[in-house]
Coordinates of C-alpha atoms and ligand atoms in Angstrom, one line a residue:
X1 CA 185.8 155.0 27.9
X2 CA 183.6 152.6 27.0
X3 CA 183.8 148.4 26.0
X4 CA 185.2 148.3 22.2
X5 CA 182.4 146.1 20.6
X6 CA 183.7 146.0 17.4
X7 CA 187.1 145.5 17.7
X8 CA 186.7 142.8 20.2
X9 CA 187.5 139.1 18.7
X10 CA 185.3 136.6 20.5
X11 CA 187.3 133.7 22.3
X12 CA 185.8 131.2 21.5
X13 CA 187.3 129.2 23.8
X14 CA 185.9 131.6 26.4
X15 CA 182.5 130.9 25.1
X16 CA 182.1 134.5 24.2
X17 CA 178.4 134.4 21.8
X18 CA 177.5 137.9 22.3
X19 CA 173.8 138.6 22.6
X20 CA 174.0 141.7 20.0
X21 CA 170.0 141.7 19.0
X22 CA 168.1 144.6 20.9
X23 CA 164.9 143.5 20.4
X24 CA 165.9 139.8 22.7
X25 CA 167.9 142.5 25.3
X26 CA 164.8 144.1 25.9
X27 CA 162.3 140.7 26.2
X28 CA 165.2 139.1 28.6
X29 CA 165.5 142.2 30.5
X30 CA 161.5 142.1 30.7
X31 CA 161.8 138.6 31.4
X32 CA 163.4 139.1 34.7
X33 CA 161.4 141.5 36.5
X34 CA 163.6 143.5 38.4
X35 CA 162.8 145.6 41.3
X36 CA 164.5 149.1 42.2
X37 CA 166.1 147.2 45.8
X38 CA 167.1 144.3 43.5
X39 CA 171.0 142.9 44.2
X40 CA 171.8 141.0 40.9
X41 CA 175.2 139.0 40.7
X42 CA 175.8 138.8 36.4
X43 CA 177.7 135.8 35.2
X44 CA 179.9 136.2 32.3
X45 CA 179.2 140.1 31.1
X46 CA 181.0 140.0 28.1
X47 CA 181.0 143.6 26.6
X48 CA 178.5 144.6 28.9
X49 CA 175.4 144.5 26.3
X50 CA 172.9 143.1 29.2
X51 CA 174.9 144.7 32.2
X52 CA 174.4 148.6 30.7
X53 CA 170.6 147.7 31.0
X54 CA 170.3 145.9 34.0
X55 CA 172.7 148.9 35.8
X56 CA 170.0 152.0 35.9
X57 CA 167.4 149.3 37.4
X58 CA 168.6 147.4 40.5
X59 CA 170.0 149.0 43.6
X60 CA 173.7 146.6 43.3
X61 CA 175.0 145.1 40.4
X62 CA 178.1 142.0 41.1
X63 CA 179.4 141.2 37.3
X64 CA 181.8 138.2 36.8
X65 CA 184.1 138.2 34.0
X66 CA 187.1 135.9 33.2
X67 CA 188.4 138.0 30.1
X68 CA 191.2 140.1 31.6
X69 CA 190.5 142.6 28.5
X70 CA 186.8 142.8 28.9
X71 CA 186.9 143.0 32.4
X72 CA 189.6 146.0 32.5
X73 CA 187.4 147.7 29.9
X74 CA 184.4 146.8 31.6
X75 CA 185.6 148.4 35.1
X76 CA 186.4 152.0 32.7
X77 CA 182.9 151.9 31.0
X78 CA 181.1 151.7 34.5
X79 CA 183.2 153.6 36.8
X80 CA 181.2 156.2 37.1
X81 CA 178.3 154.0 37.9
X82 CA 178.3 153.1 42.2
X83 CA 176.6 150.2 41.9
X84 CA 178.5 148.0 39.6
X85 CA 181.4 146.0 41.1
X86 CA 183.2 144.2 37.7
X87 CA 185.5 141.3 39.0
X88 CA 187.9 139.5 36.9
X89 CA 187.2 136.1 38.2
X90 CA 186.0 132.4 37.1
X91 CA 182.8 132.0 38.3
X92 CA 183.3 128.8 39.4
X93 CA 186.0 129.5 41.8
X94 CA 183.7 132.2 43.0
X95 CA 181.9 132.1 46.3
X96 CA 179.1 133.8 45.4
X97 CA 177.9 133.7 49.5
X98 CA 180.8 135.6 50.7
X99 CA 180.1 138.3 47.5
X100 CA 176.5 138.9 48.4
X101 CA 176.4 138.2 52.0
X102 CA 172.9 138.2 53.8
X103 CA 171.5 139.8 50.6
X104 CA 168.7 137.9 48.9
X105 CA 171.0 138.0 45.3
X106 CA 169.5 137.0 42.1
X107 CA 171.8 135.2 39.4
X108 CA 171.5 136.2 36.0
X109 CA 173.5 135.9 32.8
X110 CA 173.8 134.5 29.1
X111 CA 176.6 131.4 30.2
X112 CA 179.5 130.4 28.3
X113 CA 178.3 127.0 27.1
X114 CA 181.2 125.2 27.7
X115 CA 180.7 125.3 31.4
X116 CA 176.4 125.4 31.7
X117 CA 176.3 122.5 33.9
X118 CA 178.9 123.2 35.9
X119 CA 177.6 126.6 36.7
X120 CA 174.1 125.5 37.6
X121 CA 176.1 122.8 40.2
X122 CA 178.0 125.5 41.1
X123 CA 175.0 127.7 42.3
X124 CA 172.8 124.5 43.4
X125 CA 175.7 123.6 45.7
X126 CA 175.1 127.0 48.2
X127 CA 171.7 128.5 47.1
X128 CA 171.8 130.3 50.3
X129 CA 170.8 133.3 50.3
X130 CA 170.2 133.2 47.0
X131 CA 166.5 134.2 45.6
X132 CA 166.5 133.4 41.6
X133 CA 168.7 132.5 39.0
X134 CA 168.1 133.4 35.2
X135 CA 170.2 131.7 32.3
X136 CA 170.5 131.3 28.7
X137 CA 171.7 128.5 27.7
X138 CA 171.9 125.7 25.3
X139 CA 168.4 124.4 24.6
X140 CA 169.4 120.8 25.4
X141 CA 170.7 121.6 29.3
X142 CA 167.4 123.7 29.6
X143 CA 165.3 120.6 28.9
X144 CA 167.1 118.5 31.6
X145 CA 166.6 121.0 34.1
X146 CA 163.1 120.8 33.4
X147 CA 162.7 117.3 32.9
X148 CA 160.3 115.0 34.4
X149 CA 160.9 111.4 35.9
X150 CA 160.8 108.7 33.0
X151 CA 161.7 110.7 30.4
X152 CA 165.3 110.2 29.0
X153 CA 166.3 113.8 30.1
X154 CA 165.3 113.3 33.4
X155 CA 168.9 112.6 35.6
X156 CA 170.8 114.4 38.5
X157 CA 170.3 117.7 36.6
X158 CA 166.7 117.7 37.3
X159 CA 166.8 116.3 40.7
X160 CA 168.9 118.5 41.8
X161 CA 167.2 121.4 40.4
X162 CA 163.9 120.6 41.3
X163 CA 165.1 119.8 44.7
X164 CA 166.1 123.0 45.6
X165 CA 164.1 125.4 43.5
X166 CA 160.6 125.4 40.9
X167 CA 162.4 125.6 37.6
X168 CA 160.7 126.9 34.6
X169 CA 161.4 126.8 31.2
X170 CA 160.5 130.7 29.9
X171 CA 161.3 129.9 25.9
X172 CA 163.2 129.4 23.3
X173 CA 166.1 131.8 21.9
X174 CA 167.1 131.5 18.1
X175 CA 171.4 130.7 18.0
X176 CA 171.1 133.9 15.2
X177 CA 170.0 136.6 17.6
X178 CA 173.9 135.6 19.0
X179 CA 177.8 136.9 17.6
X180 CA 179.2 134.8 16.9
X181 CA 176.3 132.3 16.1
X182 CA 176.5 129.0 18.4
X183 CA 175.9 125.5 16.6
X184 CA 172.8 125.1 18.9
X185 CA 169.5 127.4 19.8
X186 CA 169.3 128.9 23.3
X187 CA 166.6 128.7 26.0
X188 CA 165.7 131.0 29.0
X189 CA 165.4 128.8 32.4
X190 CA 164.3 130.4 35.3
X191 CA 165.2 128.7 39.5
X192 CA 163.4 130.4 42.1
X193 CA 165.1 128.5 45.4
X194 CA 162.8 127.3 47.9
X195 CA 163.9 128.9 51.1
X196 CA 162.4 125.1 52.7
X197 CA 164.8 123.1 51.1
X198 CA 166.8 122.8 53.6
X199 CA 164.4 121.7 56.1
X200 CA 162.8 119.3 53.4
X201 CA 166.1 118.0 53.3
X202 CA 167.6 116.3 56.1
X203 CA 171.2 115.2 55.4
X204 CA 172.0 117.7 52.1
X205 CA 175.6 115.3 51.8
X206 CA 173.5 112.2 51.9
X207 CA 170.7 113.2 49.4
X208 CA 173.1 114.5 46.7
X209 CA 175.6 111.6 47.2
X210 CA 173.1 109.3 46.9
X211 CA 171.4 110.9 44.1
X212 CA 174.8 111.2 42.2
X213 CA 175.8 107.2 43.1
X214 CA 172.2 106.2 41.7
X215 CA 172.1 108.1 38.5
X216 CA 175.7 107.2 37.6
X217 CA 174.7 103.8 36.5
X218 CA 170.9 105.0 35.5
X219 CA 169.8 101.7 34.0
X220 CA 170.6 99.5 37.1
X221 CA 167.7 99.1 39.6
X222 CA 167.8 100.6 43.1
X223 CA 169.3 97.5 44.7
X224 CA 172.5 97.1 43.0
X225 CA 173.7 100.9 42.4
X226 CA 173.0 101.1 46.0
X227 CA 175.5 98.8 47.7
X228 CA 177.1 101.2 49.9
X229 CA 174.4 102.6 51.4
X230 CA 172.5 101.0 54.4
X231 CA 169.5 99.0 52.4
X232 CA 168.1 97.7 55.6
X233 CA 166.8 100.9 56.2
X234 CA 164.9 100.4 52.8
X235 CA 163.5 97.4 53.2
X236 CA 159.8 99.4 52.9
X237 CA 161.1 100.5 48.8
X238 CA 161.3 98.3 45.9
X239 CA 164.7 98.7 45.5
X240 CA 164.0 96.8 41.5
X241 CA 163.2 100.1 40.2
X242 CA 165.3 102.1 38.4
X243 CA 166.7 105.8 39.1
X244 CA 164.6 107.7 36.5
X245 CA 161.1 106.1 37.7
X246 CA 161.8 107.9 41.0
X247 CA 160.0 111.8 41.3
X248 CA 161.9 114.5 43.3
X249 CA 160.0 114.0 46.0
X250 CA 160.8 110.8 46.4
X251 CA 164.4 110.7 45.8
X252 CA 164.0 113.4 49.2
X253 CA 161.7 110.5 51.0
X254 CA 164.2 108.2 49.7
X255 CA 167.4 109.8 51.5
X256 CA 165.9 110.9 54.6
X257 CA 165.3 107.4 55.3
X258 CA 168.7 106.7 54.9
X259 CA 169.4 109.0 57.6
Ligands
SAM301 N1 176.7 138.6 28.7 C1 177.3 138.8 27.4 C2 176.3 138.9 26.4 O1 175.1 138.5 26.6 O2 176.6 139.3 25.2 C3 178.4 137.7 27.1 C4 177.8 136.3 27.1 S1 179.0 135.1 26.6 C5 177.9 133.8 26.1 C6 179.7 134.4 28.1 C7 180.7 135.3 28.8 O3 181.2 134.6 29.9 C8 181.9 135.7 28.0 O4 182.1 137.1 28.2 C9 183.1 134.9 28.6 O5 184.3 135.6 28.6 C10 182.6 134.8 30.1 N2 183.1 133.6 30.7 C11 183.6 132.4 30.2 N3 184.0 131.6 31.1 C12 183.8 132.2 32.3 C13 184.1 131.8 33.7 N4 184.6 130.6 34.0 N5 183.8 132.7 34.7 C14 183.3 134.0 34.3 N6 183.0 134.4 33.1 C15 183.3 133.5 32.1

C-alpha cells in the first residue's frame, strides 16, 4: 500500500503545504548532506514526499506525524522498510531525547507553519544530543533566527538560537513549489548545536529567564525590565541600554554574572 496523494484533502488547519515539486525534493535533500550512519528524526511527514527519499540514505529514520490518516497510511507504505519508525504524535508533546537516546539525531522537516516557533523552542529547549536541525519555514521566522543585534528582527528567537547553535540561512523557497500554495514564501534554516553551550552557559534557567523577561518589554532599557533580578551584581553594565543593542555573547556574559 502506499500514501494516496491524490485523494488526500490537505488540513489546513494541520498546516498540511505539501512540498510536491521534485526538482526542490532533490536540492533540500542535497541540502542536507546525509551520511550512510545518519539517525534523522522527520517532523511533520505528511504523505511522505521527503521521507521516501531520505529512507534509502540514513541508517534510522524517526517520522512524526499528527494526522491519524497519514500516519496509518504512512506506517503501510514503509513497513517493509527497517529503518522507518512512523509515530502518530504532536511534536511538541514529543521528547525527542527519550526517542533518539545517546544518538547524535539530526532534525529535519518542512513545519506546519502554524507552530514554527514553537517547534524551534521546542528543540532549543533539550538540544542534547542533538547534532542539526534543518527546516522550511516561513521566510519571516527564518530571518529572526538569523537576525543580528539592532536590527528589528533581532529578539529571543535569535538569542536563543545563536546561543545554542551557528544558524544559517541556506535560501529562499518560492510558496508555488508548495500544495496547497501558503500566503508567504519559504526559507531553508539550518542549527548546528554547539556541543559547548552548555559549559558556555552557566545557569541555562537563568539565561533563558532572563533573556525572555528582557525582550518582553524590548523598548525599555536594562534597568527597568530588570527589577527582579539582582542588579547589584551589575553594577559593571549600563543597565540604560536596551535588549536588542545587546549581542549573544553578551546576553551569555550578562547572565553568568547574575549567577
Ligand atoms: N513533509 C511533508 C511535505 O514536505 O510535503 C508535509 C509538510 S506539511 C508543511 C506539515 C506536516 O506536519 C503535515 O503533514 C501536518 O499534518 C504535520 N503536523 C502538523 N502539526 C503537527 C504536530 N503538532 N506534530 C506533528 N506533525 C504535525
Amino acid at each position: 500500500m502506499t500514501v494516496h496523494r491524490s485523494s488526500h484533502h490537505a488540513k489546513k488547519s494541520l498546516g498540511q503545504n505539501f512540498l510536491i515539486d521534485p526538482n526542490q525534493l532533490s536540492r533540500l535533500v542535497e541540502a542536507l548532506d546525509l551520511r550512510a550512519k545518519d539517525a534523522v528524526i522527520e517532523i511533520g511527514p505528511g504523505t511522505g514526499l521527503l521521507t521516501e527519499r531520505i529512507q534509502p540514505l540514513v541508517r534510522k529514520l524517526w517520522a512524526i506525524e499528527i494526522d491519524r490518516d497519514l500516519a496509518a497510511q504512512l506506517q503501510h507504505a514503509f513497513s517493509s522498510a527497517g529503518n522507518v519508525e512512523i509515530i502518530q504524535a504532536d511534536i511538541l508533546k514529543t521528547d525527542l531525547i527519550a526517542l533518539c537516546g545517546t544518538e547524535d539525531a539530526r532534525v529535519i522537516g518542512n513545519i506546519p507553519y502554524y507552530i514554527t516557533t514553537p517547534i524551534i523552542f521546542h528543540v532549543l529547549d533539550h538540544p542534547g544530543p542533538l547534532q542539526d536541525m534543518t527546516l522550511l519555514m516561513q521566510k519571516e521566522v527564518g530571518q529572526r533566527v538569523v537576525a543580528e543585534p539592532n536590527s528589528k528582527e533581532y529578539g529571543i528567537l535569535a538569542v536563543f538560537s545563536q546561543a545554542y547553535a551557528r544558524v544559517q540561512l541556506l535560501r529562499s523557497v518560492p510558496a508555488s513549489v508548495f500544495r496547497p500554495q501558503p500566503r508567504v514564501d519559504s526559507c531553508l534554516v539550518r542549527w548546528t548545536f554547539d556541543k559547548t553551550a552548555a559549559s558556555r552557559i552557566t545557569e541555562d534557567a537563568l539565561f533563558r529567564r532572563l533573556v525572555r523577561t528582557a525582550f518582553n518589554q524590548r523598548r525599555k532599557m536594562l534597568r527597568s525590565t530588570l527589577k527582579t533580578f539582582d542588579l547589584q551584581k551589575l553594577s559593571h553594565w549600563d543597565l540604560t541600554r536596551r535588549p536588542e543593542d545587546l549581542t549573544v555573547a553578551e546576553w551569555i556574559q550578562l547572565a553568568n554574572d547574575l549567577t
